[in-house]
Amino acid sequence: MKADLHCHSHFSDGKHTADFLIERALLNGVTHLAITDHDCTNVHAELHRSEALSIIKGVEISCDWQGRELHIVGLCIDTNNSKLNNLLEEQQQKRRQRVCQMDAKLAASGITGLLPYMATLPAVAQTRSHVADFLIQHKVCKTRKKVFKQYLNKSGKAYVAAQWCSLEAAVEAIILAGGIAVLAHPGRYGLSRAKLSHLVDDFAAAGGEALECAYPNIAVEMQTYLLKLAADKSLYISGGSDFHDAGAAWTDVGKFPWLPKSTHQFGVWHHQRWSAAT
Ligand code: AMP
Ligand code: MN
Ligand code: MN
Ligand code: MN
């Protein structure tokens, strides 16, 4: 098997359709693909069963843990579950409100037109990534790096703090929808080892069942640490490209350092709820 259990479509901040993701996955030899948009599952209504590729229904929920923003991937979810859908609708609403507040901040510095721009997009979950595209198209900044630094990061001119659901609420909604909760890219939160271990304890106590231990640009030491944490706490392991855009060179569907062979026995695909869903 060759799995990619984390990627985005144009229903959140990915640039492409479901068909494009599937084509790309097949081209790159992927056998199991989870599409995991930020706070929405609309892409799954567009998918058809494919012989060559198992498609796993997923989502990536933004949440709050001790004042920090974390991402929880849900795999093998029932996209008709009303508890999950209620939570996702709330998150989408918060995203729209945040974009309105960002628009007001931008307008105060003379940059207008964000809301009409957003209305032209297929995105159901509006993100800062879309705001970045708008600012680049309007030649406010040349690169995404600059636009995040000057406008969209915490110290940026148009920054608005998001009010995400709690870690516990995100994990609970995934479980209620029959899914498996995976802590996404744990090495990307800038946490010390002690804090990371504490987070994983809280995540597991909430019902979280897997750690993402393979993703682009992960340091070897971080992967080793995460694999050990997963083993110590009896969690499954997962991995994904976090692919958004074929125009960005840092990742591609199915192209990231995969999990070491000796750890495959702990892969999330061995979870009892996996086979029922794929
Ligand atoms: P949001 O969920 O609205 O806060 O948007 C976050 C999204 O913006 C992430 O999922 C990334 O796709 C993108 N993003 C966040 N930080 C950066 C950055 N420094 N450079 C480029 N893209 C970023
Ligand atoms: Mn994203
Ligand atoms: Mn993420
Ligand atoms: Mn992601």
PDB file of C-alpha atoms and ligand atoms in Angstrom:
ATOM      1  CA  MET A   1       0.000   0.000   0.000  1.00  0.00           C
ATOM      2  CA  LYS A   2       1.004   3.588  -0.522  1.00  0.00           C
ATOM      3  CA  ALA A   3      -1.073   5.947   1.574  1.00  0.00           C
ATOM      4  CA  ASP A   4      -1.508   9.699   1.684  1.00  0.00           C
ATOM      5  CA  LEU A   5      -3.839  10.491   4.550  1.00  0.00           C
ATOM      6  CA  HIS A   6      -3.880  14.298   4.533  1.00  0.00           C
ATOM      7  CA  CYS A   7      -4.569  16.684   1.638  1.00  0.00           C
ATOM      8  CA  HIS A   8      -6.832  19.585   0.643  1.00  0.00           C
ATOM      9  CA  SER A   9      -9.257  20.430  -2.147  1.00  0.00           C
ATOM     10  CA  HIS A  10     -10.639  23.783  -3.315  1.00  0.00           C
ATOM     11  CA  PHE A  11     -13.510  23.471  -0.817  1.00  0.00           C
ATOM     12  CA  SER A  12     -10.954  24.683   1.735  1.00  0.00           C
ATOM     13  CA  ASP A  13      -7.597  26.224   0.844  1.00  0.00           C
ATOM     14  CA  GLY A  14      -6.465  23.640  -1.708  1.00  0.00           C
ATOM     15  CA  LYS A  15      -6.260  24.841  -5.296  1.00  0.00           C
ATOM     16  CA  HIS A  16      -7.734  21.774  -6.995  1.00  0.00           C
ATOM     17  CA  THR A  17     -10.823  19.666  -7.499  1.00  0.00           C
ATOM     18  CA  ALA A  18     -11.385  16.148  -6.191  1.00  0.00           C
ATOM     19  CA  ASP A  19     -10.811  14.774  -9.707  1.00  0.00           C
ATOM     20  CA  PHE A  20      -7.436  16.498  -9.906  1.00  0.00           C
ATOM     21  CA  LEU A  21      -6.375  15.064  -6.525  1.00  0.00           C
ATOM     22  CA  ILE A  22      -7.390  11.572  -7.605  1.00  0.00           C
ATOM     23  CA  GLU A  23      -5.581  11.854 -10.925  1.00  0.00           C
ATOM     24  CA  ARG A  24      -2.471  13.076  -9.146  1.00  0.00           C
ATOM     25  CA  ALA A  25      -2.705  10.268  -6.558  1.00  0.00           C
ATOM     26  CA  LEU A  26      -2.979   7.624  -9.293  1.00  0.00           C
ATOM     27  CA  LEU A  27      -0.083   9.176 -11.207  1.00  0.00           C
ATOM     28  CA  ASN A  28       2.078   8.995  -8.078  1.00  0.00           C
ATOM     29  CA  GLY A  29       1.141   5.409  -7.225  1.00  0.00           C
ATOM     30  CA  VAL A  30      -0.993   6.183  -4.181  1.00  0.00           C
ATOM     31  CA  THR A  31      -3.395   3.367  -3.248  1.00  0.00           C
ATOM     32  CA  HIS A  32      -5.170   5.031  -0.249  1.00  0.00           C
ATOM     33  CA  LEU A  33      -6.013   8.726  -0.295  1.00  0.00           C
ATOM     34  CA  ALA A  34      -7.724  10.720   2.471  1.00  0.00           C
ATOM     35  CA  ILE A  35      -8.975  14.161   1.491  1.00  0.00           C
ATOM     36  CA  THR A  36      -9.002  16.216   4.677  1.00  0.00           C
ATOM     37  CA  ASP A  37     -10.227  19.757   4.062  1.00  0.00           C
ATOM     38  CA  HIS A  38     -10.107  22.362   6.809  1.00  0.00           C
ATOM     39  CA  ASP A  39     -13.448  22.356   8.660  1.00  0.00           C
ATOM     40  CA  CYS A  40     -15.589  21.043   5.792  1.00  0.00           C
ATOM     41  CA  THR A  41     -16.420  17.752   4.103  1.00  0.00           C
ATOM     42  CA  ASN A  42     -18.151  18.963   0.907  1.00  0.00           C
ATOM     43  CA  VAL A  43     -15.500  17.376  -1.304  1.00  0.00           C
ATOM     44  CA  HIS A  44     -16.743  13.899  -0.400  1.00  0.00           C
ATOM     45  CA  ALA A  45     -20.061  14.460  -2.155  1.00  0.00           C
ATOM     46  CA  GLU A  46     -18.081  14.821  -5.398  1.00  0.00           C
ATOM     47  CA  LEU A  47     -16.199  11.550  -5.136  1.00  0.00           C
ATOM     48  CA  HIS A  48     -16.996   8.384  -7.000  1.00  0.00           C
ATOM     49  CA  ARG A  49     -15.719   4.939  -6.081  1.00  0.00           C
ATOM     50  CA  SER A  50     -12.516   4.141  -7.882  1.00  0.00           C
ATOM     51  CA  GLU A  51     -11.134   0.666  -8.532  1.00  0.00           C
ATOM     52  CA  ALA A  52      -7.495   1.644  -8.346  1.00  0.00           C
ATOM     53  CA  LEU A  53      -7.700   3.945  -5.359  1.00  0.00           C
ATOM     54  CA  SER A  54      -9.373   3.706  -1.944  1.00  0.00           C
ATOM     55  CA  ILE A  55     -10.667   7.094  -0.942  1.00  0.00           C
ATOM     56  CA  ILE A  56     -10.988   7.755   2.769  1.00  0.00           C
ATOM     57  CA  LYS A  57     -13.432  10.380   3.976  1.00  0.00           C
ATOM     58  CA  GLY A  58     -11.554  12.881   6.095  1.00  0.00           C
ATOM     59  CA  VAL A  59     -11.522  16.359   7.581  1.00  0.00           C
ATOM     60  CA  GLU A  60      -8.998  18.603   9.379  1.00  0.00           C
ATOM     61  CA  ILE A  61     -10.517  20.530  12.284  1.00  0.00           C
ATOM     62  CA  SER A  62      -8.846  23.650  13.694  1.00  0.00           C
ATOM     63  CA  CYS A  63      -9.121  23.734  17.473  1.00  0.00           C
ATOM     64  CA  ASP A  64      -7.841  25.403  20.590  1.00  0.00           C
ATOM     65  CA  TRP A  65      -5.627  23.792  23.187  1.00  0.00           C
ATOM     66  CA  GLN A  66      -4.301  26.007  25.993  1.00  0.00           C
ATOM     67  CA  GLY A  67      -4.603  29.093  23.801  1.00  0.00           C
ATOM     68  CA  ARG A  68      -2.773  27.512  20.854  1.00  0.00           C
ATOM     69  CA  GLU A  69      -4.213  26.518  17.505  1.00  0.00           C
ATOM     70  CA  LEU A  70      -3.944  22.826  16.701  1.00  0.00           C
ATOM     71  CA  HIS A  71      -5.226  20.698  13.830  1.00  0.00           C
ATOM     72  CA  ILE A  72      -7.015  17.384  14.312  1.00  0.00           C
ATOM     73  CA  VAL A  73      -7.515  15.160  11.284  1.00  0.00           C
ATOM     74  CA  GLY A  74     -10.546  12.871  11.311  1.00  0.00           C
ATOM     75  CA  LEU A  75     -10.335   9.749   9.137  1.00  0.00           C
ATOM     76  CA  CYS A  76     -13.139   7.385   8.060  1.00  0.00           C
ATOM     77  CA  ILE A  77     -15.838   9.815   9.161  1.00  0.00           C
ATOM     78  CA  ASP A  78     -19.536   9.592   8.401  1.00  0.00           C
ATOM     79  CA  THR A  79     -20.098  12.881   6.576  1.00  0.00           C
ATOM     80  CA  ASN A  80     -23.844  12.695   7.306  1.00  0.00           C
ATOM     81  CA  ASN A  81     -23.361  12.797  11.065  1.00  0.00           C
ATOM     82  CA  SER A  82     -25.294  15.778  12.417  1.00  0.00           C
ATOM     83  CA  LYS A  83     -23.062  16.414  15.466  1.00  0.00           C
ATOM     84  CA  LEU A  84     -19.991  16.644  13.255  1.00  0.00           C
ATOM     85  CA  ASN A  85     -21.817  18.758  10.699  1.00  0.00           C
ATOM     86  CA  ASN A  86     -23.065  21.171  13.373  1.00  0.00           C
ATOM     87  CA  LEU A  87     -19.531  21.668  14.631  1.00  0.00           C
ATOM     88  CA  LEU A  88     -18.188  22.179  11.094  1.00  0.00           C
ATOM     89  CA  GLU A  89     -20.919  24.709  10.293  1.00  0.00           C
ATOM     90  CA  GLU A  90     -20.015  26.670  13.423  1.00  0.00           C
ATOM     91  CA  GLN A  91     -16.366  26.645  12.404  1.00  0.00           C
ATOM     92  CA  GLN A  92     -17.270  27.794   8.880  1.00  0.00           C
ATOM     93  CA  GLN A  93     -19.358  30.618  10.340  1.00  0.00           C
ATOM     94  CA  LYS A  94     -16.435  31.683  12.545  1.00  0.00           C
ATOM     95  CA  ARG A  95     -14.196  31.634   9.480  1.00  0.00           C
ATOM     96  CA  ARG A  96     -16.591  33.908   7.545  1.00  0.00           C
ATOM     97  CA  GLN A  97     -16.803  36.298  10.492  1.00  0.00           C
ATOM     98  CA  ARG A  98     -13.036  36.384  10.762  1.00  0.00           C
ATOM     99  CA  VAL A  99     -12.685  37.202   7.053  1.00  0.00           C
ATOM    100  CA  CYS A 100     -15.164  40.093   7.519  1.00  0.00           C
ATOM    101  CA  GLN A 101     -13.057  41.416  10.382  1.00  0.00           C
ATOM    102  CA  MET A 102      -9.923  41.066   8.259  1.00  0.00           C
ATOM    103  CA  ASP A 103     -11.672  42.925   5.444  1.00  0.00           C
ATOM    104  CA  ALA A 104     -12.397  45.804   7.842  1.00  0.00           C
ATOM    105  CA  LYS A 105      -8.743  45.914   8.911  1.00  0.00           C
ATOM    106  CA  LEU A 106      -7.556  45.873   5.310  1.00  0.00           C
ATOM    107  CA  ALA A 107     -10.059  48.566   4.316  1.00  0.00           C
ATOM    108  CA  ALA A 108      -8.651  50.766   7.100  1.00  0.00           C
ATOM    109  CA  SER A 109      -5.298  50.579   5.326  1.00  0.00           C
ATOM    110  CA  GLY A 110      -6.875  51.288   1.938  1.00  0.00           C
ATOM    111  CA  ILE A 111      -7.145  47.735   0.599  1.00  0.00           C
ATOM    112  CA  THR A 112     -10.711  46.993  -0.514  1.00  0.00           C
ATOM    113  CA  GLY A 113     -12.477  44.154  -2.315  1.00  0.00           C
ATOM    114  CA  LEU A 114     -11.723  41.106  -0.153  1.00  0.00           C
ATOM    115  CA  LEU A 115     -15.365  40.081   0.350  1.00  0.00           C
ATOM    116  CA  PRO A 116     -16.369  40.175  -3.355  1.00  0.00           C
ATOM    117  CA  TYR A 117     -13.167  38.210  -4.089  1.00  0.00           C
ATOM    118  CA  MET A 118     -14.074  35.538  -1.506  1.00  0.00           C
ATOM    119  CA  ALA A 119     -17.553  35.251  -3.023  1.00  0.00           C
ATOM    120  CA  THR A 120     -16.036  34.119  -6.346  1.00  0.00           C
ATOM    121  CA  LEU A 121     -14.271  31.111  -4.760  1.00  0.00           C
ATOM    122  CA  PRO A 122     -15.598  27.554  -4.353  1.00  0.00           C
ATOM    123  CA  ALA A 123     -14.284  27.567  -0.758  1.00  0.00           C
ATOM    124  CA  VAL A 124     -16.741  26.498   1.934  1.00  0.00           C
ATOM    125  CA  ALA A 125     -14.087  26.983   4.621  1.00  0.00           C
ATOM    126  CA  GLN A 126     -12.555  30.435   4.154  1.00  0.00           C
ATOM    127  CA  THR A 127      -8.942  30.620   5.299  1.00  0.00           C
ATOM    128  CA  ARG A 128      -6.075  33.061   5.655  1.00  0.00           C
ATOM    129  CA  SER A 129      -4.589  31.312   2.650  1.00  0.00           C
ATOM    130  CA  HIS A 130      -7.379  32.781   0.485  1.00  0.00           C
ATOM    131  CA  VAL A 131      -6.735  36.216   1.957  1.00  0.00           C
ATOM    132  CA  ALA A 132      -3.062  35.741   1.071  1.00  0.00           C
ATOM    133  CA  ASP A 133      -3.991  34.975  -2.557  1.00  0.00           C
ATOM    134  CA  PHE A 134      -6.139  38.114  -2.673  1.00  0.00           C
ATOM    135  CA  LEU A 135      -3.313  40.297  -1.350  1.00  0.00           C
ATOM    136  CA  ILE A 136      -0.821  38.821  -3.819  1.00  0.00           C
ATOM    137  CA  GLN A 137      -3.223  39.293  -6.760  1.00  0.00           C
ATOM    138  CA  HIS A 138      -3.675  42.893  -5.674  1.00  0.00           C
ATOM    139  CA  LYS A 139       0.104  43.297  -5.624  1.00  0.00           C
ATOM    140  CA  VAL A 140       0.123  44.213  -1.943  1.00  0.00           C
ATOM    141  CA  CYS A 141       2.949  41.693  -1.443  1.00  0.00           C
ATOM    142  CA  LYS A 142       4.981  39.582  -3.850  1.00  0.00           C
ATOM    143  CA  THR A 143       5.260  36.322  -1.933  1.00  0.00           C
ATOM    144  CA  ARG A 144       3.130  34.253   0.470  1.00  0.00           C
ATOM    145  CA  LYS A 145       5.921  34.408   2.993  1.00  0.00           C
ATOM    146  CA  LYS A 146       5.840  38.207   2.981  1.00  0.00           C
ATOM    147  CA  VAL A 147       2.071  38.416   3.016  1.00  0.00           C
ATOM    148  CA  PHE A 148       1.819  36.150   6.072  1.00  0.00           C
ATOM    149  CA  LYS A 149       4.583  38.052   7.828  1.00  0.00           C
ATOM    150  CA  GLN A 150       3.254  41.541   7.118  1.00  0.00           C
ATOM    151  CA  TYR A 151      -0.499  40.927   7.207  1.00  0.00           C
ATOM    152  CA  LEU A 152      -1.689  37.508   8.347  1.00  0.00           C
ATOM    153  CA  ASN A 153       0.538  36.184  11.132  1.00  0.00           C
ATOM    154  CA  LYS A 154      -0.111  37.113  14.765  1.00  0.00           C
ATOM    155  CA  SER A 155       1.820  40.361  14.473  1.00  0.00           C
ATOM    156  CA  GLY A 156       0.413  41.148  10.995  1.00  0.00           C
ATOM    157  CA  LYS A 157      -1.683  44.217  10.136  1.00  0.00           C
ATOM    158  CA  ALA A 158      -4.826  42.270   9.207  1.00  0.00           C
ATOM    159  CA  TYR A 159      -4.537  39.529  11.823  1.00  0.00           C
ATOM    160  CA  VAL A 160      -7.693  38.486  13.618  1.00  0.00           C
ATOM    161  CA  ALA A 161      -7.547  35.764  16.275  1.00  0.00           C
ATOM    162  CA  ALA A 162      -9.780  32.807  15.546  1.00  0.00           C
ATOM    163  CA  GLN A 163     -12.119  31.355  18.164  1.00  0.00           C
ATOM    164  CA  TRP A 164     -11.897  27.673  17.378  1.00  0.00           C
ATOM    165  CA  CYS A 165     -13.655  24.850  19.184  1.00  0.00           C
ATOM    166  CA  SER A 166     -11.772  23.018  21.945  1.00  0.00           C
ATOM    167  CA  LEU A 167      -9.502  20.027  21.314  1.00  0.00           C
ATOM    168  CA  GLU A 168     -12.012  17.871  23.204  1.00  0.00           C
ATOM    169  CA  ALA A 169     -14.948  19.058  21.071  1.00  0.00           C
ATOM    170  CA  ALA A 170     -13.050  18.351  17.829  1.00  0.00           C
ATOM    171  CA  VAL A 171     -12.065  14.827  18.909  1.00  0.00           C
ATOM    172  CA  GLU A 172     -15.560  14.092  20.237  1.00  0.00           C
ATOM    173  CA  ALA A 173     -17.251  15.157  16.984  1.00  0.00           C
ATOM    174  CA  ILE A 174     -14.912  12.900  14.970  1.00  0.00           C
ATOM    175  CA  ILE A 175     -15.628   9.938  17.256  1.00  0.00           C
ATOM    176  CA  LEU A 176     -19.389  10.544  17.158  1.00  0.00           C
ATOM    177  CA  ALA A 177     -19.113  10.450  13.362  1.00  0.00           C
ATOM    178  CA  GLY A 178     -17.466   7.020  13.627  1.00  0.00           C
ATOM    179  CA  GLY A 179     -14.042   8.395  12.721  1.00  0.00           C
ATOM    180  CA  ILE A 180     -10.486   8.083  13.990  1.00  0.00           C
ATOM    181  CA  ALA A 181      -8.964  11.294  15.432  1.00  0.00           C
ATOM    182  CA  VAL A 182      -5.358  11.942  14.369  1.00  0.00           C
ATOM    183  CA  LEU A 183      -3.189  14.739  15.776  1.00  0.00           C
ATOM    184  CA  ALA A 184      -1.952  16.490  12.612  1.00  0.00           C
ATOM    185  CA  HIS A 185       1.707  17.455  12.092  1.00  0.00           C
ATOM    186  CA  PRO A 186       2.589  17.562  15.825  1.00  0.00           C
ATOM    187  CA  GLY A 187       6.079  18.933  15.114  1.00  0.00           C
ATOM    188  CA  ARG A 188       4.700  22.104  13.512  1.00  0.00           C
ATOM    189  CA  TYR A 189       3.344  23.727  16.672  1.00  0.00           C
ATOM    190  CA  GLY A 190       6.669  24.904  18.062  1.00  0.00           C
ATOM    191  CA  LEU A 191       6.163  22.967  21.313  1.00  0.00           C
ATOM    192  CA  SER A 192       8.921  21.722  23.612  1.00  0.00           C
ATOM    193  CA  ARG A 193       9.174  17.940  24.044  1.00  0.00           C
ATOM    194  CA  ALA A 194       7.588  18.206  27.508  1.00  0.00           C
ATOM    195  CA  LYS A 195       4.686  20.282  26.165  1.00  0.00           C
ATOM    196  CA  LEU A 196       4.227  17.917  23.198  1.00  0.00           C
ATOM    197  CA  SER A 197       4.047  14.940  25.544  1.00  0.00           C
ATOM    198  CA  HIS A 198       1.470  16.815  27.661  1.00  0.00           C
ATOM    199  CA  LEU A 199      -0.547  17.609  24.515  1.00  0.00           C
ATOM    200  CA  VAL A 200      -0.516  13.969  23.447  1.00  0.00           C
ATOM    201  CA  ASP A 201      -1.742  12.967  26.929  1.00  0.00           C
ATOM    202  CA  ASP A 202      -4.645  15.428  26.679  1.00  0.00           C
ATOM    203  CA  PHE A 203      -5.366  14.333  23.101  1.00  0.00           C
ATOM    204  CA  ALA A 204      -5.459  10.644  24.090  1.00  0.00           C
ATOM    205  CA  ALA A 205      -7.571  11.410  27.189  1.00  0.00           C
ATOM    206  CA  ALA A 206     -10.086  13.135  24.884  1.00  0.00           C
ATOM    207  CA  GLY A 207     -10.298   9.980  22.744  1.00  0.00           C
ATOM    208  CA  GLY A 208      -7.639  10.791  20.131  1.00  0.00           C
ATOM    209  CA  GLU A 209      -6.228   7.605  18.638  1.00  0.00           C
ATOM    210  CA  ALA A 210      -3.362   8.401  16.243  1.00  0.00           C
ATOM    211  CA  LEU A 211      -0.388  10.698  15.675  1.00  0.00           C
ATOM    212  CA  GLU A 212       0.702  11.947  12.278  1.00  0.00           C
ATOM    213  CA  CYS A 213       4.351  10.869  12.213  1.00  0.00           C
ATOM    214  CA  ALA A 214       5.124  11.281   8.493  1.00  0.00           C
ATOM    215  CA  TYR A 215       4.739  14.557   6.588  1.00  0.00           C
ATOM    216  CA  PRO A 216       6.910  16.768   4.388  1.00  0.00           C
ATOM    217  CA  ASN A 217       9.898  18.461   5.991  1.00  0.00           C
ATOM    218  CA  ILE A 218       9.611  16.589   9.290  1.00  0.00           C
ATOM    219  CA  ALA A 219      13.009  16.397  11.017  1.00  0.00           C
ATOM    220  CA  VAL A 220      14.300  12.841  11.505  1.00  0.00           C
ATOM    221  CA  GLU A 221      14.638  13.428  15.271  1.00  0.00           C
ATOM    222  CA  MET A 222      11.050  14.666  15.455  1.00  0.00           C
ATOM    223  CA  GLN A 223       9.773  11.597  13.614  1.00  0.00           C
ATOM    224  CA  THR A 224      11.730   9.321  15.944  1.00  0.00           C
ATOM    225  CA  TYR A 225      10.337  11.185  18.956  1.00  0.00           C
ATOM    226  CA  LEU A 226       6.740  11.022  17.682  1.00  0.00           C
ATOM    227  CA  LEU A 227       7.013   7.309  16.892  1.00  0.00           C
ATOM    228  CA  LYS A 228       8.217   6.704  20.434  1.00  0.00           C
ATOM    229  CA  LEU A 229       5.429   8.832  21.908  1.00  0.00           C
ATOM    230  CA  ALA A 230       2.871   6.887  19.864  1.00  0.00           C
ATOM    231  CA  ALA A 231       4.340   3.561  21.010  1.00  0.00           C
ATOM    232  CA  ASP A 232       4.511   4.655  24.677  1.00  0.00           C
ATOM    233  CA  LYS A 233       0.919   5.841  24.653  1.00  0.00           C
ATOM    234  CA  SER A 234      -0.445   3.007  22.479  1.00  0.00           C
ATOM    235  CA  LEU A 235      -1.581   5.278  19.660  1.00  0.00           C
ATOM    236  CA  TYR A 236      -1.790   4.432  15.974  1.00  0.00           C
ATOM    237  CA  ILE A 237       0.410   6.308  13.481  1.00  0.00           C
ATOM    238  CA  SER A 238      -0.506   8.074  10.250  1.00  0.00           C
ATOM    239  CA  GLY A 239       1.058  10.203   7.531  1.00  0.00           C
ATOM    240  CA  GLY A 240       0.158  12.591   4.754  1.00  0.00           C
ATOM    241  CA  SER A 241       1.452  15.132   2.261  1.00  0.00           C
ATOM    242  CA  ASP A 242      -0.741  18.098   3.343  1.00  0.00           C
ATOM    243  CA  PHE A 243      -0.904  18.790  -0.387  1.00  0.00           C
ATOM    244  CA  HIS A 244      -2.704  22.037  -1.327  1.00  0.00           C
ATOM    245  CA  ASP A 245      -1.375  23.205  -4.673  1.00  0.00           C
ATOM    246  CA  ALA A 246       0.486  21.691  -7.621  1.00  0.00           C
ATOM    247  CA  GLY A 247       2.148  25.093  -8.016  1.00  0.00           C
ATOM    248  CA  ALA A 248       3.901  24.768  -4.649  1.00  0.00           C
ATOM    249  CA  ALA A 249       7.075  22.726  -4.859  1.00  0.00           C
ATOM    250  CA  TRP A 250       7.323  21.655  -1.203  1.00  0.00           C
ATOM    251  CA  THR A 251       4.876  18.789  -1.450  1.00  0.00           C
ATOM    252  CA  ASP A 252       2.903  16.592  -3.840  1.00  0.00           C
ATOM    253  CA  VAL A 253       0.245  13.924  -3.447  1.00  0.00           C
ATOM    254  CA  GLY A 254       1.973  10.801  -2.078  1.00  0.00           C
ATOM    255  CA  LYS A 255       5.392  12.483  -2.040  1.00  0.00           C
ATOM    256  CA  PHE A 256       6.761  12.671   1.487  1.00  0.00           C
ATOM    257  CA  PRO A 257       9.069  10.502   3.594  1.00  0.00           C
ATOM    258  CA  TRP A 258       6.891   7.553   4.602  1.00  0.00           C
ATOM    259  CA  LEU A 259       6.879   5.757   7.960  1.00  0.00           C
ATOM    260  CA  PRO A 260       9.794   3.373   8.678  1.00  0.00           C
ATOM    261  CA  LYS A 261       8.916  -0.212   7.765  1.00  0.00           C
ATOM    262  CA  SER A 262       9.414  -1.481  11.325  1.00  0.00           C
ATOM    263  CA  THR A 263       6.509   0.736  12.461  1.00  0.00           C
ATOM    264  CA  HIS A 264       3.949  -0.234   9.806  1.00  0.00           C
ATOM    265  CA  GLN A 265       2.274  -2.661  12.210  1.00  0.00           C
ATOM    266  CA  PHE A 266       1.027   0.411  14.149  1.00  0.00           C
ATOM    267  CA  GLY A 267      -0.400   2.096  11.030  1.00  0.00           C
ATOM    268  CA  VAL A 268      -3.868   3.587  11.424  1.00  0.00           C
ATOM    269  CA  TRP A 269      -5.050   1.355   8.567  1.00  0.00           C
ATOM    270  CA  HIS A 270      -5.003  -1.529  11.086  1.00  0.00           C
ATOM    271  CA  HIS A 271      -7.667   0.220  13.184  1.00  0.00           C
ATOM    272  CA  GLN A 272     -10.872  -1.803  13.382  1.00  0.00           C
ATOM    273  CA  ARG A 273     -12.947   1.083  12.035  1.00  0.00           C
ATOM    274  CA  TRP A 274     -10.679   1.446   8.989  1.00  0.00           C
ATOM    275  CA  SER A 275     -11.635  -1.606   7.001  1.00  0.00           C
ATOM    276  CA  ALA A 276     -15.330  -0.977   7.515  1.00  0.00           C
ATOM    277  CA  ALA A 277     -14.951   2.442   5.936  1.00  0.00           C
ATOM    278  CA  THR A 278     -12.717   1.787   2.926  1.00  0.00           C
TER     279      THR A 278
HETATM  280  P1  AMP B   1      -6.460  29.487   8.679  1.00  0.00           P
HETATM  281  O1  AMP B   1      -6.923  28.082   8.935  1.00  0.00           O
HETATM  282  O2  AMP B   1      -7.531  30.368   8.124  1.00  0.00           O
HETATM  283  O3  AMP B   1      -5.753  30.103   9.844  1.00  0.00           O
HETATM  284  O4  AMP B   1      -5.433  29.408   7.467  1.00  0.00           O
HETATM  285  C1  AMP B   1      -4.316  28.698   7.654  1.00  0.00           C
HETATM  286  C2  AMP B   1      -3.827  28.155   6.328  1.00  0.00           C
HETATM  287  O5  AMP B   1      -2.996  29.116   5.721  1.00  0.00           O
HETATM  288  C3  AMP B   1      -2.965  26.927   6.558  1.00  0.00           C
HETATM  289  O6  AMP B   1      -3.715  25.760   6.497  1.00  0.00           O
HETATM  290  C4  AMP B   1      -1.962  27.007   5.453  1.00  0.00           C
HETATM  291  O7  AMP B   1      -2.496  26.403   4.291  1.00  0.00           O
HETATM  292  C5  AMP B   1      -1.824  28.494   5.219  1.00  0.00           C
HETATM  293  N1  AMP B   1      -0.680  29.092   5.950  1.00  0.00           N
HETATM  294  C6  AMP B   1      -0.576  29.325   7.263  1.00  0.00           C
HETATM  295  N2  AMP B   1       0.592  29.918   7.573  1.00  0.00           N
HETATM  296  C7  AMP B   1       1.240  30.087   6.412  1.00  0.00           C
HETATM  297  C8  AMP B   1       2.511  30.665   6.042  1.00  0.00           C
HETATM  298  N3  AMP B   1       3.335  31.214   6.954  1.00  0.00           N
HETATM  299  N4  AMP B   1       2.849  30.650   4.737  1.00  0.00           N
HETATM  300  C9  AMP B   1       2.013  30.130   3.818  1.00  0.00           C
HETATM  301  N5  AMP B   1       0.825  29.580   4.093  1.00  0.00           N
HETATM  302  C10 AMP B   1       0.433  29.562   5.374  1.00  0.00           C
HETATM  303 MN    MN B   2      -4.237  24.795   4.636  1.00  0.00          MN
HETATM  304 MN    MN B   3      -2.804  21.585   9.322  1.00  0.00          MN
HETATM  305 MN    MN B   4      -3.640  20.306   6.236  1.00  0.00          MN
END
